[in-house]
Backbone as a ProteinNet text record, in pm:
[ID]
protein_1_A
[PRIMARY]
MPSRVDSQLLFPPEPTRMIRRPISLQSRVLLGAASVAVLLGVYAWMSHRAHVENPRNKTLPNLSQFQEGWSRIAAGEGGIDFWADVRASASRLAVGVGAGVLLAFVVGLAMGCFSSVDAVLMPPISFFAKIPPTAMLAVYFVFFGVTGIKIFVALIAFGIFPTLAQSIAQAAHKDVDEHTLYKSYTLGASNFEVVWEVVLRQILPRIIENARLQIGPAMVFLIAAEFALADQGFGYTLRMQSRLQNMNIVYTYLALLGATGLVIDWLLILLRRKTCPWFGD
[TERTIARY]
85.3	0	89.1	72.1	160.8	141.7	252.1	246.6	188.4	166.2	110.2	206.4	336.6	436.8	436.8	427.7	423.9	300.5	187.3	64	75.3	141.1	158.1	250.4	350.2	439.6	368.1	282.8	210.1	97.2	27.5	-86.6	-68	11.2	37.4	-89.3	-97.6	-215.3	-234.9	-360.5	-392.6	-324.3	-312	-247.4	-101.4	-34.8	106.9	128.3	24	36.7	36.1	140.4	150	152.3	220.3	235.4	101.8	52.4	-72.8	-192.6	-188.4	-303.8	-416	-534.6	-643	-693.9	-743.2	-804.2	-943.9	-1027.1	-1164.3	-1167.8	-1278	-1295.2	-1295.3	-1358.5	-1361.6	-1221.1	-1138.3	-1000.1	-921.8	-942.9	-871.9	-909.1	-1038.6	-1083.6	-1028	-1031.3	-981.1	-831	-755.1	-610	-578.5	-654.3	-633.2	-663.8	-776.5	-812.1	-708.2	-654.8	-553.3	-426.5	-386.9	-265.9	-283.6	-404	-430.4	-430.4	-490.8	-494.9	-354.5	-267.6	-129.4	-57.1	-73.9	-9	-57.4	-188.8	-242.2	-193.4	-185.8	-137.9	7.7	91.1	232.8	246.3	168.5	175.5	128.8	18.7	-31.4	73	142.8	245.9	361.6	405.1	515.2	474.7	350.5	303.5	297	249.7	241.4	379.5	476.7	613.3	669.2	644.7	696.8	634.7	506.3	439.9	472.1	511.1	559.5	688.3	776.2	903.1	884.6	791.4	767.8	619.6	542	396.6	358.9	452	423.6	476.3	508.8	562.4	463.8	514.4	428.4	463.4	573.5	614.9	531.6	481.3	394.1	265.6	178.4	58.2	-32.3	-94.4	-191.9	-331.7	-432.9	-567.8	-618.3	-592.5	-640.2	-574.4	-447.3	-379.8	-434.8	-467	-530.2	-665	-742.5	-872.9	-857.3	-755.4	-728.5	-691.1	-611.2	-573.8	-693.7	-780.7	-900.9	-991.4	-997.8	-1077.7	-1019.9	-889	-824.5	-848	-843	-868.3	-1012	-1107.1	-1248.4	-1277.1	-1210.5	-1234.6	-1150.5	-1052.6	-965.9	-872.8	-825.8	-737.7	-591.2	-505.7	-362.6	-316.8	-386.7	-345.9	-384.1	-473.2	-514.8	-648.2	-651.2	-775.6	-793	-857.4	-863.1	-927.9	-1043.8	-1114.7	-1042.8	-972.4	-889.9	-774.9	-717.8	-612.4	-666.2	-786.6	-847.5	-869.7	-927.7	-955.4	-826.9	-725.9	-601.6	-531.6	-514.5	-442.4	-520.3	-652.7	-733.8	-732.2	-744	-743.1	-607.6	-499.3	-366.4	-343.1	-383.5	-363.5	-447.5	-574	-663	-613.8	-579.7	-535.1	-400.1	-309.4	-177.7	-183.4	-258	-270.1	-343.8	-450.9	-524.2	-437.2	-358.1	-270.6	-162.2	-104.2	0.9	-48.7	-166	-222.6	-262.3	-323.7	-364.4	-242.8	-139.5	-18.6	48.9	57.8	119.9	39	-94.1	-180.5	-155.5	-155.5	-137	2.6	105.1	242.6	273.7	233.5	262	193.6	67.8	-4.7	60.2	100.8	168.1	300.9	376.2	504	482.7	377.6	353.4	302.7	240.4	180.8	270.7	351.6	429.7	578.6	653.2	795.2	875.5	841.2	915.7	898.1	775.2	750.9	826.8	827.7	899.7	1049.4	1104.3	1247.2	1283.7	1193.2	1221.6	1205.7	1099.2	1064	1118.4	1144.2	1186.1	1317.7	1422	1547.5	1530.5	1467.9	1454.2	1361.6	1253.7	1163.5	1233.8	1312	1388	1489	1548.7	1645.6	1578.5	1466.9	1399.9	1334.3	1302.3	1243.2	1341.1	1471.3	1573.4	1608.9	1554.5	1581.5	1468.8	1498.2	1390.4	1320.6	1188	1116.6	1144	1158.8	1184.1	1320.2	1413.1	1543.7	1534.8	1421.9	1404.2	1320.5	1302.9	1222.5	1274.1	1407.1	1463.1	1424.7	1420.4	1380.8	1234	1150.3	1008	987.3	1070.6	1060.5	1079.3	1178.2	1210.5	1094.4	1035.5	933.8	792.3	763.4	625.9	610	719.4	710.5	703	697	696.2	562.4	467.1	335	228.4	110.4	0.6	1.1	-99.9	-118.8	-25.7	31.9	110.5	228.6	299.6	417.9	381.7	269.5	226.7	180.6	103.5	56.3	175.2	270.3	387.1	466.9	490.2	568.9	498.9	367.8	294.4	285.9	245	223.8	352.6	459.1	585.2	655.7	613.3	669.9	620.4	491.4	436	438.6	454.9	445.5	547.9	679.8	775	752.3	736.4	717.3	586.4	480.4	350.6	351.5	414	422.3	500.7	609.5	687.1	604.9	527.8	446	338.5	275.9	171.9	232.7	347.2	413.6	453.1	505.2	543.9	422.3	309.2	187.7	142.8	150.1	111.4	203.7	330.3	426.2	401.8	379.5	379.9	242	137.9	5.3	-77.3	-34.9	-107.5	-18	-55.5	30.1	12.6	111	110.9	-6.2	-48	-158.7	-287.3	-310.7	-430.5	-426.5	-311.1	-297.9	-316.5	-254.2	-266.2	-411.9	-479.9	-620.7	-706.1	-679.4	-756.4	-738.5	-612.1	-588.5	-650	-647.9	-707.6	-857.4	-922.1	-1065.5	-1099.5	-997.8	-1021.3	-1015.4	-963.7	-957.7	-852.6	-881.3	-784.2	-686.5	-581.8	-483.7	-550.6	-638.6	-707.1	-793.5	-865.5	-951.4	-870.5	-754.1	-668.8	-620.6	-580.3	-533	-647.2	-763	-872.9	-948.1	-974.5	-1059.1	-982.1	-857.4	-780	-676.8	-583.1	-473	-524.6	-604	-651.1	-737.8	-823.6	-909.2	-826.3	-717	-632.6	-554.5	-508.2	-417.9	-487.1	-617.6	-687	-675.3	-690.8	-672.1	-532.6	-430.5	-294.1	-276.4	-343.3	-334.3	-391.4	-507.9	-570.5	-485.4	-429.7	-345.1	-220.5	-158	-39	-73.2	-192.2	-235.7	-252.6	-306	-317.7	-181.2	-80	53.2	117.2	64.6	121.9	56.6	-50.9	-116.8	-23.1	46.2	140.3	249.3	324.4	424	365.7	244.9	183.4	160.8	116.7	95.2	228.2	332.9	465.9	509.3	493	532	448.8	318.8	232.1	277.5	298.7	336.7	473.6	565.5	698.6	690.6	608.6	594.4	526.4	420.8	351.5	440.8	521.3	613.4	709.6	751.9	852.1	792.8	673	627.4	493.2	403.5	263.7	240.8	132.3	84.4	-50.2	-93	-211.4	-191.5	-264	-253.7	-198.6	-208.4	-164.8	-15.4	64.7	209.5	248.4	182.7	211.5	179.1	61	23	115	154.2	248.4	381	427	553.2	541.4	433.8	418.3	396.1	314.7	284.3	401	478.9	596.2	701.7	712.7	806	765.8	634.4	584.3	574.2	612	603.4	460.3	364	224.2	196.7	251	243.7	102.5	16	-123.8	-189.8	-152.8	-203.3	-135	-3.1	73.6	23.9	10.1	-34.7	-176.9	-261.3	-397.8	-397.5	-318.2	-310.2	-251.2	-151.4	-92.9	-196	-275.9	-379.9	-482.8	-517	-612.8	-554.5	-425.7	-361.8	-366.1	-335.4	-341.2	-481.5	-581.8	-720.4	-761.6	-716.4	-747.2	-687.9	-563.9	-501	-574.2	-620.4	-696	-828.3	-895.8	-1023.4	-1001.5	-898.1	-868.8	-834.7	-756.1	-720	-844.6	-935.2	-1059.3	-1145.8	-1152.1	-1229.9	-1172.3	-1040	-977.9	-1001.3	-1004.9	-1037.9	-1180.3	-1273.3	-1411.3	-1419.9	-1344.2	-1342.7	-1292.8	-1188	-1135.2	-1236	-1305.9	-1405.7	-1523.5	-1559.8	-1673.2	-1636.3	-1517.1	-1477.5	-1411	-1352.9	-1280.9	-1326.3	-1452.9	-1503.4	-1434.8	-1369.3	-1301.6	-1166.5	-1118.5	-987	-1001.7	-946.3	-960.2	-872	-912.1	-833	-712.6
-119	0	124.4	218.1	335.2	427.3	485	577	710.3	798.8	931.1	1011.7	996.5	1069.8	1021.9	884.7	831.4	879.7	885.4	932	1076.8	1158.6	1299.9	1315.9	1224.8	1232.6	1189.7	1085.7	1038	1131.3	1186.4	1274	1402.8	1497.1	1620.5	1701.5	1777.3	1862.6	1958.8	1987.9	2071.9	2208	2278.4	2410.7	2407.3	2290.6	2284.1	2246.2	2204.7	2162	2282.8	2292.8	2402.2	2351.8	2239.3	2189.5	2134.3	2190.7	2148.8	2156.6	2249.3	2268.8	2333.9	2274.9	2330.5	2463.6	2546.8	2673.7	2679	2764.5	2774.4	2842.5	2822.4	2885.8	3037.2	3089.4	3234.2	3290.3	3221.6	3266.5	3261.3	3157.1	3145.7	3260.1	3291.4	3400	3533.5	3557.5	3683.9	3698.3	3590.8	3597.2	3619.5	3552.8	3574.8	3717.3	3772.2	3910.8	4007.6	3975.6	4063.1	4065	3948.8	3945.9	4029.3	4021.8	4102.5	4250.9	4284.8	4424.9	4478.8	4397.3	4440.5	4466.1	4376.3	4395.5	4524	4547.3	4669.8	4793.5	4782.7	4896	4928.5	4826.1	4847.8	4911.2	4861.2	4920.3	5065.7	5094.3	5231.7	5324.4	5276.9	5359.8	5385.2	5278.8	5295.7	5389.2	5374.7	5461.9	5607.2	5627.9	5764.2	5827.3	5753.8	5807.2	5840.7	5752.7	5777	5901.6	5924.8	6041.4	6170.1	6160.7	6279.7	6328.5	6233.7	6269.4	6311.9	6244.7	6276.6	6256.8	6365.3	6352.5	6283.3	6276.1	6212	6068.5	6013.3	5878.1	5777.3	5688	5588.2	5445.3	5428.2	5293	5235.1	5321.2	5279.4	5360.7	5328.5	5411	5415.6	5532.9	5546.8	5512.6	5534.1	5493.2	5566.9	5696.9	5772.4	5723.9	5685.3	5632.7	5495.9	5414.2	5285.4	5306	5401.4	5427.9	5473.9	5554.8	5598.7	5480.1	5387.8	5268.1	5178.3	5162.7	5080.5	5141.8	5273.7	5340.5	5315.6	5317.2	5291	5147	5053.4	4913	4896.1	4957.3	4944.9	5008.3	5120	5190.6	5137.2	5053.5	5000.9	5104.1	5196	5302.7	5260.3	5329.1	5307.6	5171.8	5117.1	4987.8	4869.8	4889.1	4781.5	4724.9	4595.7	4526.2	4412.5	4444.2	4351.2	4218.9	4223.2	4099.3	4016.4	4079.4	4004	3935.2	4004.9	3943.5	3823.7	3838.2	3728.6	3607.4	3630.6	3518.4	3449.1	3527.7	3469.5	3388.8	3448.4	3379.8	3260.1	3275	3165.7	3044.5	3068.4	2955.4	2886.3	2962	2901	2821.2	2878.1	2809.2	2682.5	2691.4	2576	2460.5	2490.1	2383.9	2328.2	2415.9	2370	2283.8	2328.2	2249.7	2118.9	2125.4	2004.1	1900.5	1944.8	1852.4	1796.6	1882.4	1836.1	1737.3	1765.5	1675.2	1542.5	1545.2	1421.7	1334.6	1394.9	1320.5	1264.9	1347	1301.5	1191.2	1199.8	1096.8	961.3	958.6	832.6	776	859.2	811.5	778.1	864.9	840.3	716.4	694.5	575.3	449.2	454.6	338.5	310.8	415.7	397.4	341.5	387	341.1	199.2	150.3	15.7	-90.5	-52.3	-151.4	-117.9	-207.3	-182.9	-163	-234.6	-220.8	-81.1	-28.5	107.4	207.9	186.2	274.7	273.7	156	145	217	215.5	278.8	430.4	479.6	621.1	706.6	647.3	729.9	804.9	742.5	818.5	943	933.6	1057.5	1160	1114.7	1209.3	1279.3	1204.9	1265.1	1366.2	1336.2	1428.2	1558.3	1546.5	1666.4	1746	1678.8	1750.5	1848.9	1827.2	1915.5	2032.6	2035.7	2145.9	2247.8	2373.2	2473.4	2484.2	2473.9	2479.2	2606.5	2719.7	2844.6	2843.6	2758.7	2748	2672.4	2602.3	2523.8	2597.1	2727.6	2804	2788.9	2790.3	2777.5	2644	2538.4	2406.8	2408.7	2470.5	2480	2562.7	2666.3	2744.8	2655.4	2565	2478.3	2384.1	2326.1	2222.8	2279.9	2393.3	2442.8	2581.7	2643.9	2777	2883.5	3008.3	3119.9	3193	3145.3	3208	3101.5	3145.3	3053	3000.3	2919.9	2871	2754.5	2689.8	2569.2	2593.2	2703.4	2729.3	2747.2	2811.7	2833.2	2702.6	2623.8	2495	2402.6	2401	2314	2352	2481.2	2524.8	2488.8	2509.5	2477.7	2326.7	2253.5	2109.4	2036.9	2063.4	1994.7	2052.8	2172	2228.2	2158.5	2125	2059.7	1907.6	1853.1	1708.1	1626.9	1656.8	1567.3	1554.7	1666.5	1662.6	1593.8	1623.8	1564.3	1414.3	1371.3	1228.1	1154.3	1212.4	1150.4	1139.9	1243.9	1243.5	1135.3	1119.6	1017.2	877.8	858.5	728.2	697.3	797.4	778.4	744.8	809.9	780	636.5	590.9	452.9	352.6	387.9	300	294.3	410.2	419.3	407.5	456.7	464.1	336.9	246.3	120.1	6.6	-56.6	-160.5	-293.1	-380.8	-509.3	-596.6	-586.1	-667.1	-636.8	-510.1	-471.9	-528.5	-521.6	-577.8	-728.9	-795.8	-942.2	-983.3	-910.1	-940.9	-921.8	-818.1	-793	-905.1	-948.1	-1057.8	-1187.7	-1208.9	-1329.2	-1335.4	-1219.5	-1213.2	-1221.1	-1233.4	-1255.2	-1131.2	-1019.8	-897.1	-909.1	-851	-846.3	-731.6	-727.1	-618.6	-482.4	-472.2	-344.9	-307.3	-403.9	-376	-333.7	-393.8	-354.7	-210.7	-177.7	-40.6	59.2	30.6	126.9	133.5	19	15.2	24	-17.4	-20.8	91.6	87.1	184.1	326	345.8	481.1	536.5	452.7	498.6	540.5	468.6	501.3	631.2	654.7	768.3	889.9	879.8	994.1	1122.2	1116.5	1240.2	1300.3	1214.4	1264.5	1326.5	1270.2	1327.5	1468.8	1485	1617.5	1714.1	1667.6	1754	1797.7	1704.4	1740.6	1830.9	1812.8	1905.3	2045.6	2055.3	2186.4	2254.4	2176.5	2233.8	2278.8	2231.3	2269	2391.5	2443	2561.3	2681.8	2701.1	2813.1	2807.4	2694.8	2685.3	2702.4	2648.7	2663.4	2810.6	2889.4	3031.7	3104.1	3058.5	3116.9	3093.8	2969.8	2939.1	3018.6	3032.4	3109	3253.9	3318	3459.7	3478.1	3384.3	3394.3	3387.4	3294.9	3283.1	3405.5	3452.9	3572	3695.1	3703	3816	3823.8	3705.7	3703.1	3704.2	3643.5	3614.9	3675.2	3693.2	3720.1	3865.2	3885.3	4019.8	4044.1	3948.4	3959.5	3871.4	3901.8	3821	3900.2	3841.4	3910.9	3938.8	3841.3	3861.5	3974.7	3982.9	4091.1	4226.8	4239.1	4367.9	4404.1	4306.3	4333.5	4386.1	4328.8	4375.5	4518.4	4547.4	4679.9	4786.4	4756.7	4856.2	4876.5	4771.1	4788.2	4875.5	4867.5	4955.6	5101.9	5127.3	5263.3	5303.9	5211.1	5232.2	5263.9	5203.2	5214.6	5105.1	5124.8	5019.6	5001.1	5102.8	5082.1	4973.3	4964.7	4858.9	4726.1	4731.8	4609.8	4543.8	4621.1	4563.4	4508.4	4575.3	4525.8	4391.7	4379.3	4252.7	4142.7	4177	4077.9	4030.5	4124.4	4087.1	3995.2	4022.4	3936.9	3798.1	3790.2	3659.7	3580	3647.3	3580	3531.6	3615.7	3576.9	3459.8	3458.9	3347.1	3217.2	3223.9	3105	3052.7	3142.6	3101.4	3035.8	3091.1	3032.6	2892.3	2875.3	2742.9	2644.7	2690.1	2605.7	2563.6	2657.7	2628.1	2528.7	2542.5	2449.6	2308.7	2297.9	2165.8	2103.4	2185.8	2133.7	2079.4	2153.4	2105.3	1975.7	1967.3	1845.7	1727.4	1749	1640.6	1596.8	1692.1	1657.8	1582.8	1616.5	1549.6	1409.6	1395	1266.3	1174.4	1233.7	1152.8	1191.3	1164	1206.6	1135.7	1023.3	948.8	1010.7	1102.9	1161.8	1288.4	1291.7	1408.7	1523.4	1647.3	1766.7	1775.5
0	0	0	-95.6	-101.8	17.5	60.4	172.4	128.5	227.7	196.4	111.8	138.2	60.9	-83	-100.8	-236.7	-311.7	-243.2	-306.7	-349.3	-269.1	-304.4	-425	-433.9	-549.6	-677.2	-665.2	-782.4	-821.8	-723.3	-747.5	-670.2	-720.3	-646.4	-627.4	-520.7	-498.9	-615.8	-647.3	-762	-759.1	-645.4	-647.2	-689.7	-673.1	-709.4	-855.2	-921.4	-1060.2	-1152.4	-1236.3	-1332	-1476.4	-1500.8	-1636.3	-1685.4	-1797.8	-1863.1	-1769.8	-1677.7	-1590.3	-1669.7	-1673.3	-1755.4	-1701.5	-1791.5	-1753	-1813.8	-1761.6	-1809.8	-1946.4	-2019	-2149.9	-2137.9	-2031.6	-2011.8	-1993.9	-1915.2	-1894.5	-2024.9	-2103.1	-2229.8	-2324.3	-2331.6	-2418.8	-2371.6	-2241.8	-2188.1	-2211.1	-2190.3	-2211.8	-2359.6	-2448	-2591	-2631.8	-2581	-2612.4	-2557.5	-2439	-2379.2	-2464.2	-2518.7	-2601.2	-2727.9	-2789.6	-2908.4	-2872.9	-2758.9	-2716.3	-2691.5	-2632.7	-2607.4	-2739.9	-2836.7	-2966.6	-3033.7	-3031.2	-3091.5	-3017.7	-2884.2	-2805.6	-2834.7	-2847.1	-2878.9	-3016.5	-3114	-3248.1	-3246.4	-3174.8	-3168.6	-3107.2	-3004.7	-2939.9	-3035.7	-3107.7	-3203.2	-3316.7	-3364.9	-3471.8	-3425	-3303.3	-3249.8	-3241	-3189.3	-3179	-3316.1	-3415.2	-3549.2	-3611	-3585.5	-3644.1	-3569.2	-3443.3	-3372.4	-3436.2	-3471.8	-3534.7	-3680.4	-3750.7	-3891.2	-3920.5	-3927.5	-3948.7	-4079	-4174.3	-4302.7	-4308.6	-4194.2	-4189.3	-4250	-4337.4	-4401.4	-4361.1	-4286.8	-4250	-4136.4	-4048.4	-3938.7	-3946.6	-4038.9	-4061.1	-3939.3	-3921.4	-3813.1	-3865.8	-3780.6	-3817.9	-3940.5	-3949.9	-4065.5	-4194.2	-4186.8	-4305	-4343.9	-4244.2	-4273.9	-4341.6	-4292.6	-4352.8	-4497.4	-4522.2	-4658.7	-4747.2	-4692.6	-4767.5	-4795.5	-4695.6	-4716.4	-4822.7	-4826.1	-4928.9	-5067.6	-5078.3	-5207	-5251.6	-5157	-5190.9	-5239	-5166.8	-5203.4	-5339	-5367.5	-5493.4	-5608.7	-5578.7	-5683.9	-5741.3	-5657.2	-5703.9	-5691.8	-5765.5	-5755.5	-5805.6	-5905	-5959.2	-5872.7	-5776.3	-5686.8	-5735.2	-5758.7	-5794.8	-5695.1	-5584.3	-5471.2	-5508.9	-5573.6	-5603.3	-5707.8	-5799.5	-5893.9	-5820.5	-5722.6	-5640.1	-5562.8	-5505.8	-5429.5	-5519.3	-5637.6	-5728.1	-5771.6	-5806.7	-5856.2	-5746.8	-5628.9	-5521.2	-5468	-5454.6	-5400.8	-5493.9	-5623.8	-5718.1	-5718.4	-5717	-5715.1	-5587.8	-5473.7	-5346.3	-5338.8	-5380.5	-5371.1	-5458.8	-5582.8	-5673.2	-5627.5	-5586.6	-5543.3	-5418.7	-5317.7	-5194.2	-5221.9	-5301.4	-5333.6	-5402.7	-5502	-5574.1	-5482.3	-5399.2	-5308.8	-5205.1	-5146.8	-5044.6	-5107.4	-5225.7	-5291.2	-5324.6	-5380.4	-5414.2	-5289.1	-5185.1	-5060.5	-4994	-5004.2	-4946.2	-5012.2	-5144.5	-5216.8	-5191	-5207.5	-5192.7	-5047	-4954.9	-4813.4	-4761.4	-4801.3	-4757.1	-4813.7	-4940.5	-5000.2	-4929.9	-4897.3	-4827.5	-4687.5	-4620.8	-4485	-4476.5	-4586.4	-4585	-4647.4	-4744.8	-4818.3	-4806.8	-4748.9	-4721.6	-4848.9	-4956.2	-5081.2	-5140.4	-5134.4	-5182.8	-5097.2	-4967.6	-4876.4	-4906.8	-4933.8	-4963.2	-5091.9	-5190.1	-5318.6	-5311.5	-5245.6	-5253.6	-5140.1	-5023.8	-4910.9	-4935.2	-4992.8	-5014.2	-5101.6	-5221.4	-5300.4	-5235.5	-5170.2	-5105.2	-4990.6	-4912.1	-4802	-4855	-4970.7	-5031.1	-5074.6	-5147.8	-5197.7	-5084.8	-4974.6	-4860.9	-4799.8	-4821.4	-4763.5	-4853.5	-4975.2	-5067.6	-5056	-5025	-5018.9	-5154.3	-5157.6	-5286.6	-5365	-5295.9	-5367.9	-5436.3	-5387.6	-5452.4	-5583.8	-5606	-5728.4	-5832.2	-5814.7	-5910.4	-6053.1	-6069.8	-6205.2	-6267.6	-6186.5	-6237	-6278	-6197	-6231	-6357.6	-6377.3	-6499.9	-6622.6	-6614.2	-6727.8	-6759.6	-6654.8	-6675.8	-6691.9	-6628.1	-6626.8	-6688	-6733.3	-6789.8	-6681.1	-6724.4	-6630.3	-6630.1	-6708.1	-6710.4	-6687.5	-6652.3	-6629	-6486.3	-6457.9	-6322	-6288.6	-6390	-6366.3	-6273.2	-6292	-6211	-6063.9	-6036.7	-5898.4	-5834.2	-5909.3	-5858.1	-5831.1	-5922.8	-5905.2	-5781.2	-5762.6	-5647.8	-5517	-5509.2	-5386.8	-5365.7	-5471.1	-5457.9	-5422.4	-5497.6	-5469.6	-5347.5	-5306.7	-5183.9	-5059.4	-5055.2	-4936.9	-4946.8	-5067.7	-5086.5	-5006.7	-5012.9	-4945.7	-4795.4	-4727.4	-4582.3	-4545.4	-4618.9	-4588.5	-4615.7	-4724.6	-4754.8	-4646.4	-4600.3	-4493.3	-4364.9	-4334.1	-4212.3	-4219.2	-4335.2	-4350.6	-4339.7	-4402.9	-4392.9	-4249.5	-4179.2	-4039.3	-3953.4	-3979.1	-3903.2	-3927.9	-4054.2	-4085	-4017.7	-4002.8	-3935.4	-3785.3	-3723.6	-3578	-3513.9	-3581.1	-3517.7	-3533	-3620.7	-3640.8	-3592.3	-3482.3	-3425.3	-3499.6	-3481.2	-3549.6	-3506.3	-3380.5	-3331.4	-3408.7	-3436.5	-3512.3	-3653.5	-3718.1	-3852.4	-3851.1	-3754.8	-3744.8	-3722.5	-3635.1	-3607	-3732.2	-3809.5	-3931.5	-4032.8	-4051.3	-4144.9	-4093.7	-3963.8	-3905.8	-3932.6	-3932.1	-3956.9	-4105.8	-4190.6	-4332.6	-4419.2	-4368.8	-4448.5	-4558.2	-4673.2	-4782.5	-4759.3	-4842.8	-4830.6	-4847.8	-4948	-4971.3	-4852	-4795	-4680.2	-4558.9	-4539.4	-4427.2	-4444.6	-4566.7	-4592.3	-4574	-4633.6	-4637.1	-4505.1	-4443.5	-4324.9	-4193.6	-4194	-4069	-4065.7	-4161.5	-4158.6	-4179.2	-4283.9	-4312.8	-4200.4	-4144.2	-4034.5	-3913.4	-3890.2	-3775	-3795.3	-3917.5	-3938.6	-3997.1	-4030.1	-4089.7	-4006.6	-3872.6	-3795.3	-3812.1	-3820.2	-3838.9	-3976.9	-4077.2	-4211.4	-4211.6	-4149.2	-4145.5	-4063.7	-3951.1	-3868.7	-3945.5	-4017.1	-4094.1	-4211.4	-4270.2	-4375.8	-4319.5	-4197.1	-4131.2	-4120	-4083.1	-4063.6	-4194.7	-4307	-4436.5	-4498	-4436.2	-4491.8	-4489.2	-4378.8	-4368.6	-4474.3	-4484.9	-4592	-4731.3	-4754.9	-4887.4	-4920.2	-4822.5	-4845.9	-4867.3	-4799.1	-4821.8	-4966.2	-5015.2	-5152.2	-5252.4	-5224.2	-5313.9	-5323.4	-5209	-5209.9	-5273.1	-5246.7	-5307.1	-5458.6	-5510.8	-5656.1	-5714.2	-5648.4	-5698.1	-5689	-5586.4	-5570.6	-5689.2	-5738.2	-5843.8	-5983.7	-6001.3	-6136.9	-6175.4	-6078.4	-6112.7	-6153.7	-6229.6	-6257.8	-6189.4	-6106.7	-6023.4	-5901.4	-5794.3	-5674.7	-5557.5	-5440.8	-5319.9	-5322	-5367	-5371.1	-5463.8	-5579.8	-5674.5	-5614.5	-5553.1	-5493	-5376.9	-5297.4	-5188.5	-5242.8	-5353	-5412	-5462.6	-5536.2	-5593.5	-5486.7	-5387.4	-5284.6	-5188.5	-5164.1	-5077.2	-5144.6	-5276.5	-5347.9	-5332.4	-5327.3	-5310.2	-5163.3	-5074.3	-4929.1	-4884.5	-4951.2	-4907.8	-4805.1	-4685.5	-4585.7	-4531.3	-4547.7	-4507.3	-4593	-4720.8	-4807.4	-4773.2	-4754.3	-4725.7	-4597.9	-4490.2	-4362.9	-4373.7	-4450.7	-4469.1	-4541	-4645.8	-4718.3	-4629.5	-4548.1	-4457.3	-4355	-4303.5	-4207.5	-4272.3	-4397.9	-4468.5	-4493.5	-4523.4	-4539.9	-4410	-4298.3	-4169.6	-4136.5	-4163	-4136.8	-4224.5	-4350.4	-4440.2	-4388.3	-4343	-4286.9	-4164.8	-4079.1	-3960.4	-3998.5	-4099.8	-4143.9	-4200.3	-4283	-4338.6	-4226.7	-4130.2	-4016.1	-3938.6	-3915.5	-3842.7	-3920.2	-4052.5	-4134.1	-4128.9	-4127.2	-4118.3	-3980.5	-3876	-3742.6	-3741.7	-3802.9	-3811.3	-3891.8	-4000.4	-4080.8	-3999.7	-3921.5	-3838.8	-3733.6	-3674.4	-3572.8	-3633.7	-3758	-3821.4	-3867.3	-3923.4	-3980.3	-3879.1	-3773.6	-3672.8	-3532.6	-3498.4	-3365.6	-3250.6	-3277.6	-3169.3	-3134.2	-3217.1	-3196.1	-3114.5	-2993.3	-2906.7	-2950.6	-2908	-2940.6	-2848.6
[MASK]
+++++++++++++++++++++++++++++++++++++++++++++++++++++++++++++++++++++++++++++++++++++++++++++++++++++++++++++++++++++++++++++++++++++++++++++++++++++++++++++++++++++++++++++++++++++++++++++++++++++++++++++++++++++++++++++++++++++++++++++++++++++++++++++++++++++++++++++++++++++++++

């Protein structure tokens, strides 16, 4: 029978617990709102100081300058076509991420289930995963040209594919134990049924989680390609407006990119909860 000291070591009193101690939803919301308020307050203070020194400062725009920038975006002035940028960037991101996730799903699942496929594909995928995709722009130019949607889709798809494929293969290796596979074969399941009904069901939450983690890199690749090549899109407008030091436009576009990423992340969380209700947050 454990002593009182042993019990305290195994189950420390709640007031002494700090690591992963849960907090209420209200506290979480208040702390999150406080962090946003602090960031806005720091920016407002920096902007105020900059405008005291130079009333025409454009690097840290104040509220009136932001309002002027929003008016220009709404009116489409100064070479800004907001909705054309949205359509161009959204289509490139959607097709690129879709192609990359689909390719990584097929290849990663095959690598995780079949040792021979893993032995053949893991070395080249591991090699290409270490090369920054933006460093391969010249290669993409050769194979996909410098105009059209192909170059953007290729950069995004092949940018996220190696890491995502490795993550899916690793999940298939680690998250599905041998006992489960043996039991499935004992019950008469075919190879396809084991892959589809056992392995995929077990690793589907990990696939969605790893896809979530690739949204940020995918947006980086998109903006980098648009910055260098596009004549429309968020990256193109960021390049043109930053040259003119219209930081009220630049910061607005950056905020919209961040909000878009958060919305996509939230949608993937909802998808995981709907398709994998057994997987806890």
